[in-house]
Short mmCIF file of C-alpha atoms in Angstrom, two decimals:
data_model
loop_
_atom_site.label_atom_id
_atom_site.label_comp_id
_atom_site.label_asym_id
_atom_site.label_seq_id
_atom_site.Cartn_x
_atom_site.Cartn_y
_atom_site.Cartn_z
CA UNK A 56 0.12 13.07 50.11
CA UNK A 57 2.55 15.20 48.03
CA UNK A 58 2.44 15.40 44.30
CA UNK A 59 5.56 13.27 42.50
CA UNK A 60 4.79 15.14 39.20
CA UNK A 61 7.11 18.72 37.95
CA UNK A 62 5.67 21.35 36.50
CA UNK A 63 7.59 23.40 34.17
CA UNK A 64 6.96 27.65 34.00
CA UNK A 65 8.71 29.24 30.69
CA UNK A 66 9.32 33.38 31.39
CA UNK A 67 10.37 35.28 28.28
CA UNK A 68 11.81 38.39 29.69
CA UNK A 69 12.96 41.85 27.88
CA UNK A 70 16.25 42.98 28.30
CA UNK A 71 17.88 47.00 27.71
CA UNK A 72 21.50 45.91 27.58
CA UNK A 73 23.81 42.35 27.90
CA UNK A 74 24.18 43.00 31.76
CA UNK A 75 20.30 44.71 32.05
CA UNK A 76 18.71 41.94 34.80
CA UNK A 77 16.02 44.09 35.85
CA UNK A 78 12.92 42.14 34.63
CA UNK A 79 14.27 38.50 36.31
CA UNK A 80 15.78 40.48 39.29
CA UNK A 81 11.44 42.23 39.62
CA UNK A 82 9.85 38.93 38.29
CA UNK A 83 11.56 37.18 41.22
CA UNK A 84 10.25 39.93 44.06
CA UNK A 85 6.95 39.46 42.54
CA UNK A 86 7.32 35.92 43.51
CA UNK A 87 6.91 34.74 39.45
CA UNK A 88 10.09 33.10 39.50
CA UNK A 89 11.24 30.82 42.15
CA UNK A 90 15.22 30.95 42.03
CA UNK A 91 15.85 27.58 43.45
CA UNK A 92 14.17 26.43 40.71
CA UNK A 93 15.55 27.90 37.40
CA UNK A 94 16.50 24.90 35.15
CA UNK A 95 18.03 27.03 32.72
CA UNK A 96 18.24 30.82 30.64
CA UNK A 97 18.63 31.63 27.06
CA UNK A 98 19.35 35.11 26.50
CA UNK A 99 19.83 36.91 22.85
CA UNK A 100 22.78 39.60 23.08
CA UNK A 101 23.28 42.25 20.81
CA UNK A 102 26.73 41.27 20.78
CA UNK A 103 28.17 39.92 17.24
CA UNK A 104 27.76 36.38 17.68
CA UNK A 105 31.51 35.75 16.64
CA UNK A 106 34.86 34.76 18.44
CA UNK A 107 35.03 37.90 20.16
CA UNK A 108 31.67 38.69 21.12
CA UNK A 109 32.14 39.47 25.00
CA UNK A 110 28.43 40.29 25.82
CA UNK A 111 27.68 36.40 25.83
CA UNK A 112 30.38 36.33 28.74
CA UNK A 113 28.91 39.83 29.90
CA UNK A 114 25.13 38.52 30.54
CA UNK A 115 26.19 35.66 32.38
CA UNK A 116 28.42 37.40 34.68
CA UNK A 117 25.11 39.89 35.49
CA UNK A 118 23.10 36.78 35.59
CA UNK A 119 25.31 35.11 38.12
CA UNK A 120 25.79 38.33 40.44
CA UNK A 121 21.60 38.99 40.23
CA UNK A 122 20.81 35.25 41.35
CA UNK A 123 23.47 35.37 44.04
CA UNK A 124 21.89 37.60 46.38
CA UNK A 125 18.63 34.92 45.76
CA UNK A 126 20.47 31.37 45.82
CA UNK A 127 24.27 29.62 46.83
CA UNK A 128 26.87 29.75 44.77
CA UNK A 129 26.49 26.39 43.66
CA UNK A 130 22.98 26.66 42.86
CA UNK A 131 23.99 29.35 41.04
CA UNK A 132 26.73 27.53 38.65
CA UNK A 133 24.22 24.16 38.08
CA UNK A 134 21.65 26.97 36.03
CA UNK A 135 22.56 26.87 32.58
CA UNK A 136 23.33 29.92 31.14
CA UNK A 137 23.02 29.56 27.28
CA UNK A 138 24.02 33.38 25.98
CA UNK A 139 23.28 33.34 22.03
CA UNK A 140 25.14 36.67 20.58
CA UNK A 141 22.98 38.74 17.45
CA UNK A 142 20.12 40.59 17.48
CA UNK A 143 20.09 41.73 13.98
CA UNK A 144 17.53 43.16 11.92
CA UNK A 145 14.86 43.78 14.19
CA UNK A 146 15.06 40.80 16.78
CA UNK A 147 14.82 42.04 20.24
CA UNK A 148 17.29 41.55 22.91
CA UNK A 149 15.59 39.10 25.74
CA UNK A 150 16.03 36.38 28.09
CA UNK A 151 13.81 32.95 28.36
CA UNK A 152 13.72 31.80 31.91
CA UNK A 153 12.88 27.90 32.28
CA UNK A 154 11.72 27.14 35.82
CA UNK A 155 10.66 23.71 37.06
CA UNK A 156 8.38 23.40 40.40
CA UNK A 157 6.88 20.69 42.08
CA UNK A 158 3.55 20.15 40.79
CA UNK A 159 0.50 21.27 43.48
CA UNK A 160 -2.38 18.77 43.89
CA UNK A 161 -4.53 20.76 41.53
CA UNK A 162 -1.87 20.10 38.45
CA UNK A 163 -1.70 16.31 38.94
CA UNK A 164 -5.12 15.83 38.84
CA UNK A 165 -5.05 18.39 35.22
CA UNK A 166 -6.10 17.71 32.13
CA UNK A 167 -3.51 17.42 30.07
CA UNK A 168 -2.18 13.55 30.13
CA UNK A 169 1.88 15.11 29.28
CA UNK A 170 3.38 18.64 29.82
CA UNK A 171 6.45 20.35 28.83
CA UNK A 172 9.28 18.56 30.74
CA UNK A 173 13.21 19.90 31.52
CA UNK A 174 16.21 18.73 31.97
CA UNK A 175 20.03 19.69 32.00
CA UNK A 176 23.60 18.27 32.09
CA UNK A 177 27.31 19.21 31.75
CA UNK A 178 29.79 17.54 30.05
CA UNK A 179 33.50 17.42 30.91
CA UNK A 180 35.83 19.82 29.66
CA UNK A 181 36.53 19.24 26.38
CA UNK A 182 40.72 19.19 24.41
CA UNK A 183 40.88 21.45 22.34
CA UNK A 184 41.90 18.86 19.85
CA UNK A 185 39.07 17.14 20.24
CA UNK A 186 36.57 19.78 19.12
CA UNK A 187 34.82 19.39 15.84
CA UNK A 188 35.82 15.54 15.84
CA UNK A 189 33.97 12.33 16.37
CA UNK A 190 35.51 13.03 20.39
CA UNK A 191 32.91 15.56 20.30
CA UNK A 192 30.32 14.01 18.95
CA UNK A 193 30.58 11.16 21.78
CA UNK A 194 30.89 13.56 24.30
CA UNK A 195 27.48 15.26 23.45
CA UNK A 196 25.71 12.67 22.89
CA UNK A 197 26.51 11.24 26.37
CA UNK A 198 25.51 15.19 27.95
CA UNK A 199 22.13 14.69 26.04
CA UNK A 200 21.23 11.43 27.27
CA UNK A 201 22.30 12.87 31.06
CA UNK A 202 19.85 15.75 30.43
CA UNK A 203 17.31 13.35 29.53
CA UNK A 204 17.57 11.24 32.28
CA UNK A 205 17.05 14.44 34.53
CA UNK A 206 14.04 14.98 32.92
CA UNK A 207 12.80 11.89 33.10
CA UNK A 208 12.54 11.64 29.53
CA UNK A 209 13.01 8.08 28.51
CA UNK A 210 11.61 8.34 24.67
CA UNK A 211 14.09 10.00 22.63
CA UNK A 212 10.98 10.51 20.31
CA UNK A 213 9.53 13.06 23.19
CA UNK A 214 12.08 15.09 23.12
CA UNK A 215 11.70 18.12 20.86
CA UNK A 216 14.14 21.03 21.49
CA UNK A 217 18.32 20.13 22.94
CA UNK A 218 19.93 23.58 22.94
CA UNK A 219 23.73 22.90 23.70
CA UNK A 220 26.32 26.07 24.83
CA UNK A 221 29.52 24.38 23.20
CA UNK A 222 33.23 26.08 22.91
CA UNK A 223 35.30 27.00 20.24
CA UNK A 224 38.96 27.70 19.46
CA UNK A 225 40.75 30.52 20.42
CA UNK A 226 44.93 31.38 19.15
CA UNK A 227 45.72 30.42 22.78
CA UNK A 228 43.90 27.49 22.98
CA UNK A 229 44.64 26.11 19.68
CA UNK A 230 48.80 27.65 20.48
CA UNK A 231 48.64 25.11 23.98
CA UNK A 232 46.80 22.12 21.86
CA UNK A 233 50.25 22.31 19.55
CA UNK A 234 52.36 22.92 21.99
CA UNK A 235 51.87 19.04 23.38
CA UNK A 236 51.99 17.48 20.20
CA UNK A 237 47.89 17.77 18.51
CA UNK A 238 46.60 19.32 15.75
CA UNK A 239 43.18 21.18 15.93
CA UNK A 240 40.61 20.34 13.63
CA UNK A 241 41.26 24.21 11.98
CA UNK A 242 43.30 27.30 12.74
CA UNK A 243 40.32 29.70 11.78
CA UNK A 244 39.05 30.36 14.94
CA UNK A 245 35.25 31.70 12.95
CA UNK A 246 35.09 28.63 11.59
CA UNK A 247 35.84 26.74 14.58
CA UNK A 248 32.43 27.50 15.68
CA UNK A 249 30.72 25.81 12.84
CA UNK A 250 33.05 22.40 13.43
CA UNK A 251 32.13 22.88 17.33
CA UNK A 252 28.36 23.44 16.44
CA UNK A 253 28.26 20.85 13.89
CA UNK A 254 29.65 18.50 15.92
CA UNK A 255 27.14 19.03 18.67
CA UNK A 256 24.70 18.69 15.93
CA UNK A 257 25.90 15.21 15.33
CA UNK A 258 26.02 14.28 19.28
CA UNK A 259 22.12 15.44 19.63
CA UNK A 260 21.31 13.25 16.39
CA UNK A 261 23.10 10.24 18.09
CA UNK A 262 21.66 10.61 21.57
CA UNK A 263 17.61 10.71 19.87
CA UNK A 264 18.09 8.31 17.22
CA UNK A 265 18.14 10.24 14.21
CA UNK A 266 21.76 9.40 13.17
CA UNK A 267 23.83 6.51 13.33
CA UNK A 268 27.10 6.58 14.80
CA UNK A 269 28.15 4.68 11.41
CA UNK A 270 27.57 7.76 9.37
CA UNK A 271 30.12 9.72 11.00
CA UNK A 272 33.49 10.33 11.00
CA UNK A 273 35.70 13.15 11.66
CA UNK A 274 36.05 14.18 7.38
CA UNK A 275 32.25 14.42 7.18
CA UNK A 276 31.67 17.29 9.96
CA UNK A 277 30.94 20.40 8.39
CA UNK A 278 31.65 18.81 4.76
CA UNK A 279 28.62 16.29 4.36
CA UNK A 280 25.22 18.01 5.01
CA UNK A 281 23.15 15.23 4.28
CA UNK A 282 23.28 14.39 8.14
CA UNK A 283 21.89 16.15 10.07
CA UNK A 284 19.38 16.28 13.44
CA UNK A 285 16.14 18.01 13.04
CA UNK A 286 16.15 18.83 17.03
CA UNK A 287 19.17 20.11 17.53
CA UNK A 288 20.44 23.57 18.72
CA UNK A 289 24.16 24.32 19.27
CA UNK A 290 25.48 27.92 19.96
CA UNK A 291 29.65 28.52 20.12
CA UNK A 292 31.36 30.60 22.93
CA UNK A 293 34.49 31.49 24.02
CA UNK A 294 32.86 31.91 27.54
CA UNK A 295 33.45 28.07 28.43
CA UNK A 296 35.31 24.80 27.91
CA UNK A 297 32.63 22.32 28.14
CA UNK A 298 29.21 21.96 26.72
CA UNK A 299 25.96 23.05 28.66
CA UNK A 300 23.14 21.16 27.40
CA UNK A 301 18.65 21.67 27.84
CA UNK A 302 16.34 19.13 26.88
CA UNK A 303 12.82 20.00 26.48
CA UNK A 304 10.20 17.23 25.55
CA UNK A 305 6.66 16.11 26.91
CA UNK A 306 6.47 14.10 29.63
CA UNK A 307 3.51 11.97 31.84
CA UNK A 308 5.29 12.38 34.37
CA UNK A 309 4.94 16.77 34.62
CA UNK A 310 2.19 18.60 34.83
CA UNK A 311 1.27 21.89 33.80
CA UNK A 312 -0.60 23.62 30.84
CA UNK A 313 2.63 24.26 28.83
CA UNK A 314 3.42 22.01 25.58
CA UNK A 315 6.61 21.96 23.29
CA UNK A 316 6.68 20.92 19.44
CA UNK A 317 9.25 21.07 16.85
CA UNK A 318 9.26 21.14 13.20
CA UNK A 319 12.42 21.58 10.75
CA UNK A 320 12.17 24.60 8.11
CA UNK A 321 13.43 23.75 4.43
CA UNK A 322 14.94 26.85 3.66
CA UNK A 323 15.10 30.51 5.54
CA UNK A 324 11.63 31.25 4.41
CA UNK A 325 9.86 27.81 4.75
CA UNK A 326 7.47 28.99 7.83
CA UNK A 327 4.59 26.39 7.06
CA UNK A 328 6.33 23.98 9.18
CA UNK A 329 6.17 26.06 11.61
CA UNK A 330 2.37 27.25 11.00
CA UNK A 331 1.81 23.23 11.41
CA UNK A 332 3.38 22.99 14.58
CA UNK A 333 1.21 25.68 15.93
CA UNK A 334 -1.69 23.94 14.35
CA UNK A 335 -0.65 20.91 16.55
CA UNK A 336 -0.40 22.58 19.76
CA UNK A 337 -3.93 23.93 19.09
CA UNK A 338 -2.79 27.63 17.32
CA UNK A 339 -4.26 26.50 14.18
CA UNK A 340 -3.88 30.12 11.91
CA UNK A 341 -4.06 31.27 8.28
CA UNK A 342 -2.02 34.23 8.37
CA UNK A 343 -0.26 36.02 11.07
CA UNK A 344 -0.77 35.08 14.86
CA UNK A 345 -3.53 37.16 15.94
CA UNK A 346 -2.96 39.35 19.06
CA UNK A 347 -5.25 37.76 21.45
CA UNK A 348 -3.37 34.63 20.87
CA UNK A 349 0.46 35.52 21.29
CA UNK A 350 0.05 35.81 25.09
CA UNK A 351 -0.06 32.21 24.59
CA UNK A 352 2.92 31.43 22.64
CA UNK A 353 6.12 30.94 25.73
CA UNK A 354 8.72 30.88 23.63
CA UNK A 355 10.11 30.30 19.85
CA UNK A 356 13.57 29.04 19.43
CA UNK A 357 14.57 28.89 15.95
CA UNK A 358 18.17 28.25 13.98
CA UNK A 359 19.35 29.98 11.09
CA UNK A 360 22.20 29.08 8.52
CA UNK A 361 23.20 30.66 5.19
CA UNK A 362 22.47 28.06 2.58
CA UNK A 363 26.00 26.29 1.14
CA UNK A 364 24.50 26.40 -2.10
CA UNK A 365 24.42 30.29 -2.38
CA UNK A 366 20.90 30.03 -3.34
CA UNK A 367 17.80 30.63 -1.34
CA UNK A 368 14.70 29.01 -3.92
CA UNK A 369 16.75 29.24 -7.10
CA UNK A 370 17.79 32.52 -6.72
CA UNK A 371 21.02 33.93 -5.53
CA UNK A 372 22.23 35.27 -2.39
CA UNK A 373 25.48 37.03 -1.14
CA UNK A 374 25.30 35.63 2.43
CA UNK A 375 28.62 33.89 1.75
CA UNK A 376 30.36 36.61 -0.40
CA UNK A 377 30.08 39.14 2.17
CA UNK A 378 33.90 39.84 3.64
CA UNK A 379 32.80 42.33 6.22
CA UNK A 380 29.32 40.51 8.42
CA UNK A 381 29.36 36.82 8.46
CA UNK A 382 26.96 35.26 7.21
CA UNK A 383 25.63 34.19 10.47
CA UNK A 384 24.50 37.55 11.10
CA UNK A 385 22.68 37.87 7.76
CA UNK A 386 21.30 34.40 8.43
CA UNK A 387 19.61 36.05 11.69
CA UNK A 388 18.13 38.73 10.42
CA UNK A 389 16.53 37.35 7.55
CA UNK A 390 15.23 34.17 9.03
CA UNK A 391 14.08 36.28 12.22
CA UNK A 392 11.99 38.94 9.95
CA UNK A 393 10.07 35.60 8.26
CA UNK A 394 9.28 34.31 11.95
CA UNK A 395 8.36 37.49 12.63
CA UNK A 396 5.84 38.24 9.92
CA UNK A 397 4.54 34.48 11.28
CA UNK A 398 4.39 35.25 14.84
CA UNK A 399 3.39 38.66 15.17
CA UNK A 400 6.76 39.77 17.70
CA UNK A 401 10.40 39.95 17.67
CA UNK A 402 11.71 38.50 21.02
CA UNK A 403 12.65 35.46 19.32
CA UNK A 404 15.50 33.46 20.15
CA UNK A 405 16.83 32.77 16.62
CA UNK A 406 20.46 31.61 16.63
CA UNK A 407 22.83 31.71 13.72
CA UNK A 408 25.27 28.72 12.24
CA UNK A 409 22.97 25.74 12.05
CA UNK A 410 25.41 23.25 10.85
CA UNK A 411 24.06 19.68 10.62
CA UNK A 412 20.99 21.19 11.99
CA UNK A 413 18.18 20.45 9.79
CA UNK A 414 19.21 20.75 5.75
CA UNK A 415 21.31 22.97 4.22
CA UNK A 416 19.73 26.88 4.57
CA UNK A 417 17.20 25.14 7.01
CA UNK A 418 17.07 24.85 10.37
CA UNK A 419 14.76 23.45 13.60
CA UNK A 420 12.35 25.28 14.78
CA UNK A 421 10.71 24.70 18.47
CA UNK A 422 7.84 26.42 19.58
CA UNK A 423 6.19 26.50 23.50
CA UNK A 424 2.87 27.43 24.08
CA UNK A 425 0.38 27.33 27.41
CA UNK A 426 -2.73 25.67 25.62
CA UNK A 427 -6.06 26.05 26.32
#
């Protein structure tokens, strides 16, 4: 009798340039990856990370063309494509690949009682007017609990990681929002990433129960920082109008040797949360991940804000002052080298603005290992 349990396979993948799909285009003739069954991909782009970084839109349009010549069209466009731009510092340019398969007799009768499990949704497109505003908020949260439901994740409390792709504002988009009578939530179009990433932030919160929809309202997104989702991962484009959303959690019902935990760093440099996550998913180390063991370690997704205080541990930093590289970029870099120094290699998918994600200067941190 066929297995009813999923298994879920996590590739982490190096990539030479935005549109460079050589290692998933040879993973996939080695038979590795099975096409039909890509969930989802995260890739980190060397692009800017801002308004006008076009190497987000760049990778997917590579991604799409490579995976055409494998699966339909519309196979093709259900995949969430999650394209995080900034690789600064020394973080390394690379794609994660999250496959689901059905599970072979051998994996339901493992030994692991839950596994990694995946799921994905869309949302509608969103008005422009609505973005950054308790609209949004609703909206995600709805996505999540869709994404959830396709993983077959009924616990909010086993869910650990929800990365959601969610737009911003552009001059034309905010030019046709006014031109029918609304008002945007800004006219910056930078910092309409923040309000759009915040209020994803919010919508994850909702959706697992960390936040109560009577703490919000539209003046407290991006102004009060005291709310905030510890699972949450939200990334701006101007590559689409909706929101694609990934939930990874642990499930009874997959099988599989992969596992997913989460913890929430305090500041940029607070990497014992991290450390105890590992400890829990039976990495327990002192120092520095040793080499034998990172062959282990899937994947490490990680945010990274600039503290609003302008302080990092008492002591002052110019993320914020800095008129020429926002301070997302900064915020990359320096949280990446910490992780880094913890982890022992740089293909980590670190993504800057972390607004209402974990405190102020903090951020989530998930981490996806194949265990013993």
């Amino acid at each position: 009798m066929p297995s009813m349990f999923r298994r879920a396979y996590v590739h982490r993948l190096p990539m030479r340039s935005p549109d460079d799909t050589g290692a998933l285009v040879a993973a996939i003739g080695r038979g590795d990856i099975d096409p039909k069954g890509i969930v989802a991909i995260l890739g980190k782009t060397e692009g800017n990370g801002c308004v006008n970084d076009f190497t987000r839109a760049f990778a997917v349009r590579a991604l799409q063309q490579a995976l055409a010549a494998h699966i339909d069209p519309k196979a093709v466009g259900e995949i969430a494509m999650v394209m995080s731009g900034g690789t600064e510092g020394a973080l390394s340019p690379h794609m994660i690949v999250f496959e689901t398969r059905q599970a072979t007799e051998g994996d339901a009768d493992g030994p692991f009682a839950t596994s990694l499990a995946l799921g994905r949704a869309r949302t509608p497109v969103l008005a422009s007017e609505h973005l950054g505003r308790i609209a949004q908020v609703e909206q995600v949260a709805e996505g999540v609990r869709a994404a959830m439901a396709d993983a077959g994740i009924a616990d909010p409390n086993d869910v650990h990681y929800v990365q959601v792709k969610c737009p911003l504002l552009t001059m034309e988009r905010i030019e046709a929002a006014e031109a029918h009578g609304a008002r945007t939530v800004v006219r910056d179009t930078l910092k309409s990433m923040g309000f759009s990433r915040g209020a994803s932030a919010l919508g994850v919160g909702v959706a697992l129960g960390e936040i109560s929809p009577g703490q919000l309202s539209d003046e407290m997104i991006c102004r009060d920082y005291s709310v905030h989702c510890g699972r949450a991962a939200t990334s701006g484009g101007v590559e689409l109008l909706d929101h694609e959303i990934m939930v990874a959690g642990m499930s009874s019902a997959w099988r599989g040797p992969l596992a997913i935990d989460h913890a929430v760093m305090g500041d940029a440099i607070d990497i014992e949360p991290a450390r105890l996550a590992l400890a829990r998913l039976g990495l327990p180390i002192a120092g520095q991940v040793p080499a034998a063991e990172r062959g282990r370690i899937a994947a490490v997704l990680a945010k990274a804000e600039a503290a609003q205080s302008g302080q990092v541990r008492r002591r002052r930093h110019t993320m914020l002052d800095d008129s020429d590289i926002s301070s997302t970029r900064h915020a990359r870099a320096f949280v990446g080298g910490a992780l880094a120094g913890l982890f022992g290699f740089t293909d980590l998918f670190v993504s800057g603005g972390a607004e209402h994600q974990g405190p102020d200067g903090g951020g989530p941190i998930a981490i996806i290992v194949s265990r013993a």
